[in-house]
Amino acid sequence: MNTALSWIKAYVPELTCTDQEYMDAMTLSGTKVEGYARLDKNLEKIVVGQIKKIEKHPDADKLIVCQVDIGGEVIQIVTGAPNVKEGDKVPVVLDGGKVAGGHDGGPLPEDGISIKAGKLRGVPSNGMMCSIEELGSDRNFYPEAPEMGIYIFGDDVQVGADAVEELGLRDTVFEYEVTSNRVDCYSVIGIAREAAATFRKPFVLPEVTVKGNDEKVEDYISVEVQDKELCPRYCARVCKNIKIAPSPKWMQRRLAASGIRPINNLVDITNYVMEEYGQPMHAFDLDTIAGHKIIVRRAKDGDVFRTLDGQDRNLDSDVLMICDAEKEVGIAGIMGGENSMITDSVTTVLFEAATFNGANIRKSAKRVGLRTDASGKFEKGLDPYNAEAAINRACQLIEELGCGEVVGGMVDVHGEMKEKVVLPFEPEHYNKLLGTDVSEQEMLNIFKMIEVEYDVAKGTLTVPTFRQDILRQCDIAEEVARFYGYDKIPTTLPNGEATTGKLPFKLRIEQKARDIAEYCGFSQGMCYSFESPKVFDKLLLSADDPARQAITIANPLGEDFSIMRTVPLHGMLTSLATNYNRRNKDVRLYELGNIYLPKALPLTELPEERMQFTLGMYGDCDFFDMKGVVEEFFESIGLHKRAVYDPNAGRNYLHPGRQANIEYEGTFVGYLGEVHPEVCDNYDLKTRAYVAVLDIPAILPFATFDRKYEGIAKYPAVLRDISMVVPKTVMAGQIEAVIAQRGGKILEDYQLFDIYEGSQIKEGFKSMAYSITFRAKDRTLEEADVTSAMKKILNGLEGMGIELRS
């Protein structure tokens, strides 16, 4: 958003400050100024001169010698300009003055160009007449300037006057960074209102009165809005007997300073009102509107519409259109159509000022591939009350500039209008929130400046509709802070009870997972949540596997990123394969990331997001190394009971003989195993790899950071070793379950220390040896205590077909 300071002062006439003071104060009060540029930079000693006499140069065919009156003095200037004649009033740079640039319109030099008296082909020249380019501008903003040659003033300027002032260049243009929630500040009036409050000066809105004739606008146009959700308000007025001409200089100068090229009075009025009120408008040639009827409706899928820029735009049913009784005449909030454009032969104009759904305008602009100044404002969500004010302002300018005759009345189609926000006035709350001691009267003065009304009887504040960012008490407190002055707010300690800050329990568990993984030599990775449906085939998932029920992304980056992952292994295996193919020998990676499990397809509610702790490794490692990492993690988060490993996991992507589901107290909490060789081949991973996946939500109920410490044992332990011949079908976990169950209270620990299969063991069996530790907390164990416990254990083991080795 760019505005000229002179335009701001039109509404804040008492504003007096330097450019830097304005920039600093506005930024501090919340309207951030990015920077500013003086339009008269490097323009010095330039006056209006009038050419009194022209003679040919005695020694140059293309030069002329001019006698120029600069107000009380006539000086001689030699020029090669082809467009000057006697009587012309022109800008003249005097001896010792400066201009901004060269006549070629190239880049402006930083320090300008100094002009000194001298001689041209032997004839004295005491100054220079200027083109508009030499004054730092161009014909886009001064359309009356000649394409080549000296700028010629009109007859209304006074000889000897400040030429820079006459050209409207004694001004500064400020660039603002306006946040999306302050749509009111996308207008000169909005910025001026902020400036008035910042500098505590009166704010003067332009008085808008439209005379109109005795006719009724309903006799000229009717409006039907078929989709009031996308078009909450549509205002229309008609002007007839239109006279196309250049707009006045003051309007051209203000538009040019805002970066808008003046065109003619009619177009300039709509642009002027858009900048002034922040309300885009559109003008239609009423004679091109079939049936003299406007219909606001959605486009049809597959429609093609040619806009004012001559481009064909492909439409669909989500794009809102402005139509007449037969055809589309404009894309709502974006651009009008070529078929209803204003030409120099226009006689009757239909003005449109509407409010459209901001989100729909944003999406429509992207669909049709066209973003305009109008769409940029509409997409922020405009105040519907602003539409009427803006269209009346445009009609007022039509009358004042003699551009046409305004037909009486306005067509206004709208639903239920937005109500003003009403909030209780709580000065103590604002002070407590800000840490200030602002008086109640000072707050009310601030509210009056920003047009927030105070009801004394009810003790409430009523927020104007153009302030769509003020919705609750904290927003009101922010207004107090902004205009009281952030720099005046003292530094204070926060109020409230002191608390010990720490991570939530779930995040502490995840942090512990990171700590254990990194302690065990793993590096963290981050994998995409978006995957390809081809992943399921690479992982050898069966056709009816529930993991194939994945959420399809509505607007994917491509097929390879078209679904949300239901299994966390694809990213891990891809990363392992990348490392393997880059010759990294021993690699250990871990990831903490979500999988996304839909409750139904198509989606009827948000999917379940489950955090997975995924481990992957290859190189100098095996299945039991991975199992050790898992148990280290369990131990660190308080899962002191032994987990159960069920080898009948049935996961196609894991080796059929080297995989296990992990259960804790009967609950499935994860799985681990060696990756199936065929899956490794699918990922170009030419080595054995091992993975483990732990389901954090399933683990959380069992996790605890409570610790109960016991003193050093006072009584000695008793050790017993047993060596057994065990059927290969019996797992170590089953043996340990019997030991734990039958060992009684004196059982302290047990460890598997040997396992052997070979020719010395009969077919179908293996040899396993355990060391069992017994200890009592209150006494020294006797032989009978240990013998009784061992007998119970051995009886249980014999029931499983296990034989003791002698």
Coordinates of C-alpha atoms in Angstrom, one line a residue, residues 117-469:
A117 CA 25.4 28.3 -17.1
G118 CA 27.6 27.9 -20.2
K119 CA 27.8 28.1 -23.9
L120 CA 26.3 25.8 -26.6
R121 CA 28.1 26.1 -29.9
G122 CA 29.3 29.5 -28.9
V123 CA 26.0 30.9 -27.7
P124 CA 25.5 31.6 -23.9
S125 CA 22.8 29.5 -22.2
N126 CA 21.9 30.4 -18.6
G127 CA 19.7 27.4 -17.7
M128 CA 17.7 24.5 -19.1
M129 CA 14.1 23.8 -20.0
C130 CA 13.0 20.3 -18.7
S131 CA 11.2 17.3 -20.0
I132 CA 9.0 15.3 -17.6
E133 CA 11.7 12.6 -17.5
E134 CA 14.3 15.0 -16.4
L135 CA 12.0 15.8 -13.5
G136 CA 12.1 12.2 -12.3
S137 CA 8.7 11.1 -13.7
D138 CA 7.3 9.8 -17.1
R139 CA 4.3 10.1 -19.4
N140 CA 2.5 7.2 -17.6
F141 CA 1.8 9.6 -14.8
Y142 CA 1.8 12.8 -16.8
P143 CA -0.2 11.7 -20.0
E144 CA -0.3 15.4 -21.2
A145 CA 3.5 15.4 -21.5
P146 CA 4.9 15.2 -25.0
E147 CA 6.6 11.9 -26.1
M148 CA 9.7 13.9 -26.9
G149 CA 10.5 17.4 -25.8
I150 CA 9.9 19.9 -23.1
Y151 CA 6.9 19.7 -20.7
I152 CA 4.4 22.5 -21.4
F153 CA 2.3 23.9 -18.6
G154 CA -1.3 25.1 -19.0
D155 CA -2.1 28.8 -19.1
D156 CA -3.3 28.8 -15.5
V157 CA 0.2 28.7 -14.0
Q158 CA 2.0 31.8 -12.9
V159 CA 5.4 32.8 -14.4
G160 CA 8.1 32.5 -11.8
A161 CA 6.2 30.0 -9.6
D162 CA 7.7 26.9 -8.2
A163 CA 7.5 24.5 -11.1
V164 CA 8.0 21.4 -8.9
E165 CA 5.0 22.5 -6.7
E166 CA 2.9 23.1 -9.9
L167 CA 3.6 19.6 -11.0
G168 CA 2.6 18.2 -7.6
L169 CA 6.1 16.8 -6.9
R170 CA 6.5 18.6 -3.5
D171 CA 5.3 15.4 -1.9
T172 CA 6.5 12.2 -0.3
V173 CA 5.2 8.7 -1.0
F174 CA 5.1 6.3 1.9
E175 CA 5.1 2.5 1.5
Y176 CA 3.2 0.6 4.2
E177 CA 3.3 -3.1 5.2
V178 CA -0.4 -3.7 6.0
T179 CA -1.4 -6.9 7.7
S180 CA -4.3 -8.9 6.3
N181 CA -6.5 -8.3 9.3
R182 CA -6.4 -4.5 8.8
V183 CA -8.3 -4.4 5.6
D184 CA -9.4 -0.8 6.5
C185 CA -5.8 0.3 6.1
Y186 CA -5.8 -0.8 2.4
S187 CA -7.3 2.7 1.8
V188 CA -6.1 6.3 2.1
I189 CA -8.9 7.1 4.5
G190 CA -7.9 4.1 6.7
I191 CA -4.3 5.2 6.8
A192 CA -5.4 8.8 7.4
R193 CA -7.5 7.7 10.3
E194 CA -4.5 5.9 11.8
A195 CA -2.3 9.0 11.3
A196 CA -4.9 11.3 13.0
A197 CA -5.0 9.0 16.0
T198 CA -1.2 8.6 16.1
F199 CA -0.6 12.4 16.0
R200 CA -3.7 13.3 18.0
K201 CA -5.0 15.5 15.2
P202 CA -8.6 15.9 14.0
F203 CA -9.7 13.5 11.3
V204 CA -11.9 15.0 8.6
L205 CA -13.9 12.7 6.3
P206 CA -14.9 14.0 2.9
E207 CA -18.5 15.2 2.9
V208 CA -20.4 13.1 0.4
T209 CA -23.6 14.4 -1.0
V210 CA -25.2 13.2 -4.2
K211 CA -27.9 15.4 -5.8
G212 CA -29.1 13.1 -8.4
N213 CA -31.9 13.9 -10.9
D214 CA -35.6 13.2 -10.4
E215 CA -35.5 9.9 -12.3
K216 CA -35.5 6.5 -10.6
V217 CA -32.6 4.1 -11.0
E218 CA -35.0 1.2 -11.0
D219 CA -36.2 2.4 -14.4
Y220 CA -32.7 1.8 -15.8
I221 CA -31.4 -1.3 -14.1
S222 CA -32.5 -4.3 -11.9
V223 CA -30.3 -6.6 -9.9
E224 CA -30.7 -10.2 -8.9
V225 CA -28.2 -11.9 -6.6
Q226 CA -28.6 -15.7 -6.8
D227 CA -25.8 -16.6 -4.4
K228 CA -26.0 -14.2 -1.4
E229 CA -23.4 -16.2 0.5
L230 CA -20.7 -15.3 -2.1
C231 CA -22.2 -11.8 -2.6
P232 CA -23.5 -10.3 0.7
R233 CA -24.2 -6.9 -0.9
Y234 CA -24.5 -5.4 -4.3
C235 CA -25.0 -1.7 -4.9
A236 CA -25.7 -0.2 -8.3
R237 CA -26.1 3.4 -9.5
V238 CA -26.5 4.9 -13.0
C239 CA -25.0 8.0 -14.6
K240 CA -26.1 9.3 -18.0
N241 CA -24.9 11.9 -20.5
I242 CA -21.3 10.9 -19.8
K243 CA -18.6 13.2 -21.1
I244 CA -15.2 11.5 -21.4
A245 CA -12.4 13.9 -20.8
P246 CA -9.1 14.1 -18.8
S247 CA -9.5 14.1 -15.1
P248 CA -8.4 17.2 -13.1
K249 CA -4.8 17.6 -12.3
W250 CA -5.2 17.1 -8.5
M251 CA -6.8 13.7 -9.1
Q252 CA -4.1 12.7 -11.7
R253 CA -1.4 13.7 -9.3
R254 CA -2.8 11.7 -6.4
L255 CA -3.3 8.6 -8.6
A256 CA 0.2 9.0 -10.0
A257 CA 1.7 9.2 -6.6
S258 CA 0.0 5.9 -5.7
G259 CA 1.4 4.3 -8.8
I260 CA -1.8 4.4 -10.9
R261 CA -1.7 5.8 -14.4
P262 CA -4.3 8.4 -15.1
I263 CA -6.5 7.6 -18.2
N264 CA -9.7 9.6 -18.3
N265 CA -12.2 11.1 -15.9
L266 CA -14.4 8.0 -15.7
V267 CA -11.7 5.4 -15.2
D268 CA -9.8 7.7 -12.9
I269 CA -12.9 8.2 -10.6
T270 CA -13.3 4.5 -10.1
N271 CA -9.5 4.1 -9.3
Y272 CA -9.6 7.1 -7.1
V273 CA -12.5 5.8 -5.0
M274 CA -10.8 2.4 -4.8
E275 CA -7.7 4.0 -3.4
E276 CA -9.6 6.5 -1.2
Y277 CA -12.1 4.1 0.3
G278 CA -10.4 0.7 -0.3
Q279 CA -13.6 -0.4 -2.1
P280 CA -13.0 -1.6 -5.7
M281 CA -15.7 -0.5 -8.2
H282 CA -16.5 -1.3 -11.7
A283 CA -18.1 0.7 -14.5
F284 CA -20.2 -1.0 -17.2
D285 CA -21.5 0.6 -20.4
L286 CA -25.2 0.3 -19.7
D287 CA -26.0 0.0 -23.4
T288 CA -24.1 -3.3 -23.5
I289 CA -26.1 -4.8 -20.6
A290 CA -28.8 -7.0 -22.2
G291 CA -32.2 -6.5 -20.7
H292 CA -30.8 -3.8 -18.4
K293 CA -30.5 -6.5 -15.7
I294 CA -27.6 -7.6 -13.6
I295 CA -27.6 -11.2 -12.4
V296 CA -24.9 -12.4 -9.9
R297 CA -24.5 -16.1 -10.2
R298 CA -22.0 -18.9 -10.3
A299 CA -20.4 -19.8 -13.7
K300 CA -21.0 -23.1 -15.3
D301 CA -18.3 -25.8 -15.5
G302 CA -16.4 -25.4 -18.8
D303 CA -17.5 -21.8 -19.5
V304 CA -14.9 -19.6 -21.2
F305 CA -14.9 -15.8 -20.7
R306 CA -12.8 -13.1 -22.3
T307 CA -11.7 -10.4 -19.8
L308 CA -10.8 -6.8 -20.4
D309 CA -7.2 -7.7 -21.1
G310 CA -8.3 -9.7 -24.1
Q311 CA -7.5 -13.1 -22.5
D312 CA -9.9 -16.1 -22.5
R313 CA -10.4 -17.5 -18.9
N314 CA -11.6 -21.0 -18.2
L315 CA -14.3 -21.0 -15.5
D316 CA -16.0 -23.5 -13.2
S317 CA -19.0 -23.5 -10.9
D318 CA -17.0 -22.1 -8.0
V319 CA -16.3 -18.8 -9.8
L320 CA -18.8 -16.0 -9.2
M321 CA -19.9 -14.1 -12.3
I322 CA -21.6 -10.8 -13.0
C323 CA -24.1 -11.4 -15.8
D324 CA -26.8 -9.6 -17.7
A325 CA -30.0 -11.2 -19.0
E326 CA -28.1 -13.0 -21.8
K327 CA -24.3 -13.3 -21.0
E328 CA -21.5 -12.9 -18.5
V329 CA -20.1 -9.4 -18.3
G330 CA -17.5 -9.7 -15.6
I331 CA -15.7 -12.0 -13.1
A332 CA -16.9 -10.9 -9.7
G333 CA -14.3 -9.0 -7.8
I334 CA -11.5 -9.6 -10.3
M335 CA -12.0 -8.1 -13.8
G336 CA -14.8 -7.0 -16.1
G337 CA -15.4 -8.4 -19.6
E338 CA -14.4 -7.2 -23.0
N339 CA -18.0 -7.3 -24.1
S340 CA -19.1 -4.5 -21.6
M341 CA -16.0 -2.4 -21.6
I342 CA -16.1 1.4 -21.4
T343 CA -15.3 3.2 -24.7
D344 CA -15.0 6.8 -25.6
S345 CA -18.5 6.6 -27.1
V346 CA -20.2 5.6 -23.8
T347 CA -23.2 7.7 -22.9
T348 CA -24.7 5.8 -19.9
V349 CA -22.7 4.1 -17.2
L350 CA -23.6 1.5 -14.6
F351 CA -21.5 1.8 -11.4
E352 CA -21.1 -1.4 -9.3
A353 CA -19.9 -1.5 -5.7
A354 CA -20.3 -4.9 -4.1
T355 CA -19.0 -7.1 -1.3
F356 CA -17.9 -10.6 -2.2
N357 CA -16.8 -13.6 -0.2
G358 CA -13.0 -13.0 0.3
A359 CA -12.0 -16.7 0.3
N360 CA -13.9 -17.3 -2.9
I361 CA -12.3 -14.4 -4.7
R362 CA -8.9 -15.6 -3.6
K363 CA -9.6 -19.1 -5.0
S364 CA -11.3 -17.8 -8.1
A365 CA -8.3 -15.5 -8.9
K366 CA -6.0 -18.6 -8.7
R367 CA -8.4 -20.7 -10.9
V368 CA -8.6 -18.2 -13.7
G369 CA -4.9 -17.2 -13.4
L370 CA -5.7 -13.5 -12.9
R371 CA -4.9 -11.4 -9.8
T372 CA -5.8 -7.7 -9.8
D373 CA -5.7 -4.8 -7.4
A374 CA -9.4 -5.3 -6.9
S375 CA -9.1 -9.0 -6.1
G376 CA -6.3 -8.2 -3.7
K377 CA -8.6 -6.1 -1.7
F378 CA -11.7 -8.2 -2.0
E379 CA -9.9 -11.4 -0.8
K380 CA -9.2 -9.7 2.6
G381 CA -13.0 -9.5 3.3
L382 CA -14.4 -6.0 2.9
D383 CA -16.9 -4.1 5.1
P384 CA -20.3 -4.4 3.4
Y385 CA -21.2 -0.9 4.7
N386 CA -18.3 0.6 2.8
A387 CA -19.9 -0.3 -0.6
E388 CA -22.6 2.3 -0.3
A389 CA -20.2 5.0 0.9
A390 CA -17.9 4.4 -2.0
I391 CA -20.5 4.3 -4.8
N392 CA -22.0 7.6 -3.5
R393 CA -18.5 9.1 -3.4
A394 CA -18.0 8.1 -7.1
C395 CA -21.3 9.7 -8.1
Q396 CA -20.5 12.8 -6.2
L397 CA -17.2 13.1 -8.2
I398 CA -19.2 12.5 -11.4
E399 CA -21.3 15.5 -10.6
E400 CA -18.5 17.7 -9.3
L401 CA -16.2 17.1 -12.3
G402 CA -19.0 17.6 -14.8
C403 CA -18.6 14.0 -16.1
G404 CA -22.3 13.2 -16.3
E405 CA -25.7 13.3 -14.7
V406 CA -26.5 11.0 -11.8
V407 CA -29.8 9.2 -11.9
G408 CA -31.6 9.4 -8.6
G409 CA -31.6 6.5 -6.1
M410 CA -29.5 3.3 -5.7
V411 CA -30.3 -0.4 -6.2
D412 CA -29.1 -2.1 -3.1
V413 CA -29.4 -5.9 -2.8
H414 CA -28.2 -7.5 0.4
G415 CA -29.1 -10.0 3.1
E416 CA -28.8 -9.5 6.8
M417 CA -26.1 -7.0 7.4
K418 CA -23.2 -7.6 9.8
E419 CA -23.9 -6.3 13.3
K420 CA -21.3 -4.1 15.2
V421 CA -19.2 -5.8 17.8
V422 CA -20.2 -4.7 21.4
L423 CA -17.7 -5.2 24.2
P424 CA -17.8 -4.3 27.9
F425 CA -15.5 -1.4 28.9
E426 CA -13.1 -2.8 31.4
P427 CA -10.2 -0.3 31.9
E428 CA -8.7 -2.2 34.9
H429 CA -8.5 -5.4 32.8
Y430 CA -6.7 -3.5 30.0
N431 CA -4.2 -2.0 32.4
K432 CA -3.6 -5.4 34.1
L433 CA -3.1 -7.1 30.7
L434 CA -0.7 -4.4 29.5
G435 CA 1.1 -3.6 32.7
T436 CA 0.2 0.1 32.4
D437 CA -1.6 2.7 34.5
V438 CA -3.6 4.5 31.7
S439 CA -6.5 6.6 33.0
E440 CA -10.0 5.8 32.1
Q441 CA -10.4 9.2 30.4
E442 CA -7.2 8.6 28.3
M443 CA -8.6 5.3 27.1
L444 CA -11.9 7.0 26.1
N445 CA -10.0 9.7 24.2
I446 CA -8.2 6.9 22.3
F447 CA -11.4 5.1 21.5
K448 CA -13.0 8.4 20.3
M449 CA -10.1 8.9 17.9
I450 CA -10.5 5.4 16.3
E451 CA -14.3 5.8 16.2
V452 CA -15.1 3.2 18.9
E453 CA -18.3 4.5 20.6
Y454 CA -18.7 4.5 24.4
D455 CA -22.1 4.0 25.9
V456 CA -22.0 5.6 29.4
A457 CA -25.3 4.0 30.6
K458 CA -24.4 0.5 29.5
G459 CA -20.7 0.7 30.1
T460 CA -20.0 -0.8 26.6
L461 CA -17.8 -0.1 23.6
T462 CA -19.3 -0.4 20.1
V463 CA -16.7 -1.2 17.4
P464 CA -17.2 0.3 13.9
T465 CA -17.8 -2.3 11.2
F466 CA -14.6 -1.3 9.3
R467 CA -12.5 -2.5 12.2
Q468 CA -13.0 -6.2 11.5
D469 CA -9.9 -7.0 13.6

